[in-house]
Coordinates of C-alpha atoms and ligand atoms in Angstrom, one line a residue:
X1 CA -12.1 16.7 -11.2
X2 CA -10.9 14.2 -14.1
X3 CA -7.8 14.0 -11.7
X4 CA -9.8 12.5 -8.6
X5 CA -11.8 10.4 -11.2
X6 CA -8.8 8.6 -12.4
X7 CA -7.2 8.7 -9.1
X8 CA -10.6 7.0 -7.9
X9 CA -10.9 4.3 -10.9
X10 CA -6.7 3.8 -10.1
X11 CA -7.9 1.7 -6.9
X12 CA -11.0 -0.3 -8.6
X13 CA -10.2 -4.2 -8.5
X14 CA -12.5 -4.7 -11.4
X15 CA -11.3 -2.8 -14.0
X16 CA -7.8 -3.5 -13.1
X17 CA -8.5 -7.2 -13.7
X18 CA -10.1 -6.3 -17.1
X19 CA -7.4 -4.2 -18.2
X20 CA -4.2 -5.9 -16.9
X21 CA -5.7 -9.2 -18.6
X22 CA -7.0 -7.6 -22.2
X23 CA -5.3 -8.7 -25.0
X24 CA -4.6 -5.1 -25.9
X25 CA -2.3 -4.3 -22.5
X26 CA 0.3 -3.3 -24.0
X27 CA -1.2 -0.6 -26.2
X28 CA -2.6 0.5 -23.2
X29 CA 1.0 0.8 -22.0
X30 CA 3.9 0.9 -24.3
X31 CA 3.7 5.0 -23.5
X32 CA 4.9 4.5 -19.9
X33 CA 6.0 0.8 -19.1
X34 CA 9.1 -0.9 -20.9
X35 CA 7.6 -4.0 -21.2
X36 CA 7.0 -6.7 -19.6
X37 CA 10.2 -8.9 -18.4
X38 CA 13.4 -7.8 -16.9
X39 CA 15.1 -8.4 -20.0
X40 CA 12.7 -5.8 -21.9
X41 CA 13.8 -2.9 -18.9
X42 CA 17.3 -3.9 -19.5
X43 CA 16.7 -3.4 -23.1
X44 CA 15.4 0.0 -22.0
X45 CA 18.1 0.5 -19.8
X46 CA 21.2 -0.4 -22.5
X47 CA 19.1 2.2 -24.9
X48 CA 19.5 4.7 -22.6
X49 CA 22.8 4.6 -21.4
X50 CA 24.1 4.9 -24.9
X51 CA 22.2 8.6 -24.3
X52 CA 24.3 9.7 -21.1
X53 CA 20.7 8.9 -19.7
X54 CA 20.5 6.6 -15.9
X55 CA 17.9 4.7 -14.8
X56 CA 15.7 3.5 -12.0
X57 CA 14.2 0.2 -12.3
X58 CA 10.7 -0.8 -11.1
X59 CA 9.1 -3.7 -11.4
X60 CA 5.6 -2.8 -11.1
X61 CA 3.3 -4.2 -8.0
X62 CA 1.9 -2.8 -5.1
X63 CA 0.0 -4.1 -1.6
X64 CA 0.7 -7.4 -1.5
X65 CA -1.3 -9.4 0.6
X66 CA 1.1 -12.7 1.7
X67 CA 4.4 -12.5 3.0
X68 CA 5.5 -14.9 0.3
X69 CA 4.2 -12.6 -2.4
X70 CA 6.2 -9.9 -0.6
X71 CA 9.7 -12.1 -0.9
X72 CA 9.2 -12.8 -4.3
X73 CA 8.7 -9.2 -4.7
X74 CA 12.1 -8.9 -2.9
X75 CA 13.7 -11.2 -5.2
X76 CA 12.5 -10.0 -8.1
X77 CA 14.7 -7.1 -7.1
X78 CA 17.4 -8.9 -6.0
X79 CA 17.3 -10.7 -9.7
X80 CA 17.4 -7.2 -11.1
X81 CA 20.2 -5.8 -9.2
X82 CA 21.9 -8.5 -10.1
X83 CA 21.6 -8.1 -13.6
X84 CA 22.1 -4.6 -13.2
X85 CA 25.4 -5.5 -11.4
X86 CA 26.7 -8.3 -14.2
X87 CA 26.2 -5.5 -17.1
X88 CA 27.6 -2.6 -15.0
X89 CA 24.4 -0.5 -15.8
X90 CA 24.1 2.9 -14.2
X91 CA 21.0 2.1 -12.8
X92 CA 19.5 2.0 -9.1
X93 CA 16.1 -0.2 -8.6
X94 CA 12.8 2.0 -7.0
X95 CA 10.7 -0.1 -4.3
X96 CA 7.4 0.7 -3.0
X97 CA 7.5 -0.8 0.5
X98 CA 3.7 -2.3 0.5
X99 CA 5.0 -4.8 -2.7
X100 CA 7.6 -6.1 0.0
X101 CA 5.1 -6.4 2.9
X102 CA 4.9 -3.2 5.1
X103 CA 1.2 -3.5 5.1
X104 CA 1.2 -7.0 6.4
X105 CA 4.4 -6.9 8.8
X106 CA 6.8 -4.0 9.1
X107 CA 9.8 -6.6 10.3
X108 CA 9.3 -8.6 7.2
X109 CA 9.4 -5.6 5.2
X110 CA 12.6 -3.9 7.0
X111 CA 14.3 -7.4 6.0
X112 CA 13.0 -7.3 2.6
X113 CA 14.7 -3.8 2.3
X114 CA 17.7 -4.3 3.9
X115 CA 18.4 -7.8 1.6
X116 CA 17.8 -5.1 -1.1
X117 CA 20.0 -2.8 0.1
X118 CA 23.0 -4.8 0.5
X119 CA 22.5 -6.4 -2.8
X120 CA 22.8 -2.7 -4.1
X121 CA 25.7 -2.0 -1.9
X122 CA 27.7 -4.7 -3.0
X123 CA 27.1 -4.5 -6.7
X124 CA 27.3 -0.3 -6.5
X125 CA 23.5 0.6 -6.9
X126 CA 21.2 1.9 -4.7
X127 CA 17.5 1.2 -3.3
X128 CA 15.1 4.3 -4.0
X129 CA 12.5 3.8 -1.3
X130 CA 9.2 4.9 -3.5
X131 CA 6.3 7.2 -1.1
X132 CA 3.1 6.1 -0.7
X133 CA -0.4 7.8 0.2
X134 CA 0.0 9.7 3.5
X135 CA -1.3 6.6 5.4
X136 CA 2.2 5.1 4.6
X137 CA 4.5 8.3 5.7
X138 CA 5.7 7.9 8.4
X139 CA 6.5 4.4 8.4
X140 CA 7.6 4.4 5.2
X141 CA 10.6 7.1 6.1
X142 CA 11.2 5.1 9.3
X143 CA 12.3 2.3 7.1
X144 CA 14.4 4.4 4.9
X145 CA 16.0 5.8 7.7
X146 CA 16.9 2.8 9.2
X147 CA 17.9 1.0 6.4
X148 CA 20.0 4.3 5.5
X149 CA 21.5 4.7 9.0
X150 CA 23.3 1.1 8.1
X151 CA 23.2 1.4 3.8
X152 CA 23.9 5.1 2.7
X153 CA 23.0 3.5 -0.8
X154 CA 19.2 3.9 0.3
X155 CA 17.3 7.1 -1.5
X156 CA 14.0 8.2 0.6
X157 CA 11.5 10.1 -1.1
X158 CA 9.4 13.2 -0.2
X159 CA 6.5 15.0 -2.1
X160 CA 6.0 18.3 -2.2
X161 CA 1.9 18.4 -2.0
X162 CA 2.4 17.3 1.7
X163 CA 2.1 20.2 4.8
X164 CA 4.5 18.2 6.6
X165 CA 7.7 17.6 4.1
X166 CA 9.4 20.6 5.1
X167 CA 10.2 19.1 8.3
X168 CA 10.4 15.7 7.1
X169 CA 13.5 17.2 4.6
X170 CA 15.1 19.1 7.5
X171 CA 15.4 15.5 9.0
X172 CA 16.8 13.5 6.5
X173 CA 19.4 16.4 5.4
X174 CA 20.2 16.3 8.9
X175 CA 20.7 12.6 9.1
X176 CA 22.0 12.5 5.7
X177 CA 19.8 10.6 3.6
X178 CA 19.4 11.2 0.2
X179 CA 16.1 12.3 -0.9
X180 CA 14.5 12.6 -4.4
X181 CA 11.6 15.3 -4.6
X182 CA 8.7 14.6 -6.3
X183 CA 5.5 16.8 -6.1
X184 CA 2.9 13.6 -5.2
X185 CA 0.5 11.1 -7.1
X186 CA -1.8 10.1 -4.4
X187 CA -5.4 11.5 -3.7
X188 CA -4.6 13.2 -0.3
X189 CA -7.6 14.9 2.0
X190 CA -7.4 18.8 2.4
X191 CA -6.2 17.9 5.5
X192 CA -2.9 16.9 5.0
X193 CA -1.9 17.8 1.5
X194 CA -2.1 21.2 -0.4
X195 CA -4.9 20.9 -3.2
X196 CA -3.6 23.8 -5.7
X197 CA -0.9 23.5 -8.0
X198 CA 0.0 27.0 -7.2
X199 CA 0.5 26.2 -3.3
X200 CA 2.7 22.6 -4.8
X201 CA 4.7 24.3 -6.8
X202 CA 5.6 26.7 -4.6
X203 CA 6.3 24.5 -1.8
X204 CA 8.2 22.5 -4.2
X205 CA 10.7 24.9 -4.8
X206 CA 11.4 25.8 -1.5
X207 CA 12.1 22.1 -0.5
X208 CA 14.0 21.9 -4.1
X209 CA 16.3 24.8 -2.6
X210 CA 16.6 23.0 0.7
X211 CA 18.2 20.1 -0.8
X212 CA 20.2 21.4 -2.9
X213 CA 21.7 23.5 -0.1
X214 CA 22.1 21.2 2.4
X215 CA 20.8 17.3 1.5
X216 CA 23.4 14.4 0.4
X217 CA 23.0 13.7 -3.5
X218 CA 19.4 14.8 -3.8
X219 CA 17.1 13.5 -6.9
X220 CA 14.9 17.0 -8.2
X221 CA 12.5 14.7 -10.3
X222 CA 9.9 16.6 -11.8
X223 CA 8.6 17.1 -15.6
X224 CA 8.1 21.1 -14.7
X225 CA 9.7 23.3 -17.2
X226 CA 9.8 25.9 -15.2
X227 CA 10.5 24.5 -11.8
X228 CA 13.5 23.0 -14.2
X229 CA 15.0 26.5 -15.3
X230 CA 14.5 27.8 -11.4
X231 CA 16.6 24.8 -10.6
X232 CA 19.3 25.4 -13.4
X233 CA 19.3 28.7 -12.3
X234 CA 19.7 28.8 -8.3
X235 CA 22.4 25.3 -8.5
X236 CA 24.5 28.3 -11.1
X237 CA 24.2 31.1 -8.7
X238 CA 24.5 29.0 -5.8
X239 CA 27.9 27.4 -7.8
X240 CA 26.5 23.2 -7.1
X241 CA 28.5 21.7 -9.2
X242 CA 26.0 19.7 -11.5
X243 CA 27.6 15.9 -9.9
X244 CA 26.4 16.9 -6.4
X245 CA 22.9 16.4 -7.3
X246 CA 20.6 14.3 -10.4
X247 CA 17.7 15.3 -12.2
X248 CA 14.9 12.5 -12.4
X249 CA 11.6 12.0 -15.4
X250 CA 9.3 8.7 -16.0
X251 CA 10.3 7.2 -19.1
X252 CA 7.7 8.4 -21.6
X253 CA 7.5 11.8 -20.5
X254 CA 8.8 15.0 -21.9
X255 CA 11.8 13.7 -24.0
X256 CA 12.3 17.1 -25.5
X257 CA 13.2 18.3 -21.2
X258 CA 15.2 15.1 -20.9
X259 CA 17.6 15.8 -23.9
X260 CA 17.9 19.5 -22.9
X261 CA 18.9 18.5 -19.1
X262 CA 21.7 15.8 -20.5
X263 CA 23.1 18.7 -23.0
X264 CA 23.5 21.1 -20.3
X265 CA 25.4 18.9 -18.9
X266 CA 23.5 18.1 -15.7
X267 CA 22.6 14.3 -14.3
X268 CA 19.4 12.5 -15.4
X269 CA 18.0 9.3 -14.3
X270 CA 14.3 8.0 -16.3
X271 CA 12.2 5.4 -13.9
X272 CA 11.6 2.9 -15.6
X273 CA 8.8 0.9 -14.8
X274 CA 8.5 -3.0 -16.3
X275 CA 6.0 -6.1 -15.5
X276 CA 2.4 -6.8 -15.5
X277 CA 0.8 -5.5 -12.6
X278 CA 0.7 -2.2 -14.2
X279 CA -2.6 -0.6 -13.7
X280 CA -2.1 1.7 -10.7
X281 CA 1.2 2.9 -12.3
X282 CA -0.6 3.4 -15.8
X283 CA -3.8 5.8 -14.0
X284 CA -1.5 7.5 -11.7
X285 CA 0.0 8.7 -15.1
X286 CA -3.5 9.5 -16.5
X287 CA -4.3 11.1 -13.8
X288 CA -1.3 13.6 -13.9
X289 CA -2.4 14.8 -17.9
X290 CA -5.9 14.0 -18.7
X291 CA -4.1 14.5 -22.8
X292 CA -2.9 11.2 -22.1
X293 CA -6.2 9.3 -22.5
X294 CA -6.1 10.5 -26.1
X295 CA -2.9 9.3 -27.2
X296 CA -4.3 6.2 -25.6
X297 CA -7.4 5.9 -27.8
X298 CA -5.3 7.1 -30.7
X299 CA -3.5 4.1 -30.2
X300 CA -6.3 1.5 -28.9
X301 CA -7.5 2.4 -32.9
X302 CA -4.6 2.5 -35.0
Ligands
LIG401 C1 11.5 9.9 -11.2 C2 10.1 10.1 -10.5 C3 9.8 9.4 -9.4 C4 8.6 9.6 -8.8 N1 8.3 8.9 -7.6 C5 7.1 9.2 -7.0 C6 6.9 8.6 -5.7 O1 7.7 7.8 -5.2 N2 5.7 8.9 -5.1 C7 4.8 9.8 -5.6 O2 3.8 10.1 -5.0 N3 5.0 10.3 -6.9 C8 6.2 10.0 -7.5 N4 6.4 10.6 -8.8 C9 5.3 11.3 -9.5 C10 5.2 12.8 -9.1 O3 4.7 12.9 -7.8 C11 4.2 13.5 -10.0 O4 2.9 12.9 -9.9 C12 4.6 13.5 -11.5 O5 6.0 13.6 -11.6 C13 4.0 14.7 -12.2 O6 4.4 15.9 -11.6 P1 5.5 16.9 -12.3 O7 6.5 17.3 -11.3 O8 6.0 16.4 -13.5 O9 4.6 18.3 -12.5 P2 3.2 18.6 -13.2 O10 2.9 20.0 -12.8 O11 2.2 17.5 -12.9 O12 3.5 18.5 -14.7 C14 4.4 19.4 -15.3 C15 4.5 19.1 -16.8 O13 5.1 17.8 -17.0 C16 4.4 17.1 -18.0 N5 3.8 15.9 -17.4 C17 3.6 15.6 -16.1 N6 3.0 14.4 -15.9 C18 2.8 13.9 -17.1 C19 2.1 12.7 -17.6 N7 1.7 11.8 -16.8 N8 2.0 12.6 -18.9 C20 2.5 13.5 -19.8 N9 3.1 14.7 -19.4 C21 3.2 14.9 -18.1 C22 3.4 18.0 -18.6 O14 4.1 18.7 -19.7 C23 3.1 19.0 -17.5 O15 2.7 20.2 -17.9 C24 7.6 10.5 -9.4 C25 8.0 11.3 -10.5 C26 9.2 11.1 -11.0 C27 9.6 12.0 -12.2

């Protein structure tokens, strides 16, 4: 319930405006978003390296409504990768395709991507190509293949709540696109999606094992202790040496898993989300731990 009811208010124009503009934003936020410039995520960024611990960068937006406001998502990115380039940061940069236009022209956004991706090519990143709700599947992973078929640097991602990832993973292992597996944010009908966790979780692992088999550099990004362990355990038996795949967390989540991942010697890359159109971001987060809304008051008070 609580997690419909956030996913619900995560889409309400009116609050968003109210909170994004309050003066107390960033105690809203300072759990889950870096901050609000590039230079604070590369602060972020620097902190973590000194770790052993990669990021993602992504500067936080989604559905834009002009193309112009899609390009200067675009080259916000660009900016970043840059940055990212000129500092030699082990970091990649994590797009959601509606910020750079696919709601508004799927050309524009294809370019948008590909500028992206040979940005990241050049300077040794990569472009993880965030998911959407279910009404952006399909085209989503048809831009991510394409932009893959000509920039292997693209990541594609899949969510385990969906009926249909099973084939979508056979597809891209087959095609070779790396894929990072998440379980899923969005508030998806019983038509499409599986509604317990029992029946994610399970599917999760199956599509966990199916990557680490046979998919090019997967990303297992989950916060699940226990889907953790199962993937310690099956890439030990299985002997996957821990550089063939990565591990990936939201910054501000389980630190306790992230440190124990890095000691045992496996891969881990935070998302690290930065800028001020946080709001969706910030209830998608709610939505996954209802706890969360009293370390928020806990802080609107202190
Ligand atoms: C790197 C990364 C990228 C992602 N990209 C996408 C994407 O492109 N599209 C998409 O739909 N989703 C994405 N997600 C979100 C994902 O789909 C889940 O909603 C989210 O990761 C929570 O699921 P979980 O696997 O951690 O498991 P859960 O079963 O939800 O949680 C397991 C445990 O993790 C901890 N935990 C999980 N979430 C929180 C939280 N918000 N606050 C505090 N503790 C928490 C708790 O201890 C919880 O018991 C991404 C997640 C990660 C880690």
């Amino acid at each position: 319930m609580m997690r419909h009811f956030f996913l619900f208010l995560s889409g309400r124009p009116g609050l968003r405006r109210w909170m994004e503009r309050s003066p107390l934003s960033r105690k809203f936020t300072r759990r889950f978003v870096a901050g609000e410039t590039l230079e604070d995520a590369l602060a972020v960024v620097g902190h973590l390296q000194q770790e052993r611990i990669w990021a993602t960068l992504d500067h936080l937006g989604e559905n834009v409504t002009t193309l112009q406001e899609a390009a200067a998502s675009a080259d916000a990115y660009l900016d970043a990768l840059a940055r990212i380039e000129d500092r030699s940061l082990p970091c990649t940069v994590s797009v959601k395709l509606t910020q750079v236009g696919l709601d508004l022209s799927e050309k524009a956004c294809l370019e948008n991507v590909r500028r992206l991706a040979a940005k990241a090519k050049a300077g040794g990143s990569r472009v993880e190509i965030d998911m959407e709700s279910s009404a952006y599947t399909d085209r989503t992973l048809d831009v991510a293949a394409r932009v893959a078929a000509e920039f292997t640097c693209t990541r594609a991602v899949i969510q385990a709540y969906l009926f249909r990832s099973a084939d979508d993973i056979e597809r891209l292992n087959r095609l070779a696109v790396p894929v990072r597996l998440c379980k899923g944010a969005y508030d998806e009908p019983p038509s499409v999606a599986f509604a317990s966790k029992r029946d994610v979780d399970r599917n999760y692992l199956e599509l966990m094992k199916a990557l680490l088999d046979g998919g090019a550099y997967p990303a297992i990004a989950t916060h699940d202790e226990r889907i953790l362990g199962e993937a310690f355990r099956y890439a030990r038996e299985r002997k996957i040496a821990p550089d063939r795949f990565e591990f990936q967390m939201l910054y501000g989540i389980r630190r306790d898993l992230q440190r124990r991942i890095v000691d045992l010697g496996y891969r881990l890359r935070l998302y690290v989300p930065y800028g001020t159109a946080w709001y969706p971001y910030f209830m998608r987060r709610l939505a996954e731990r209802p706890a969360n809304v009293l370390f928020l008051a806990r802080n609107l008070f202190r």
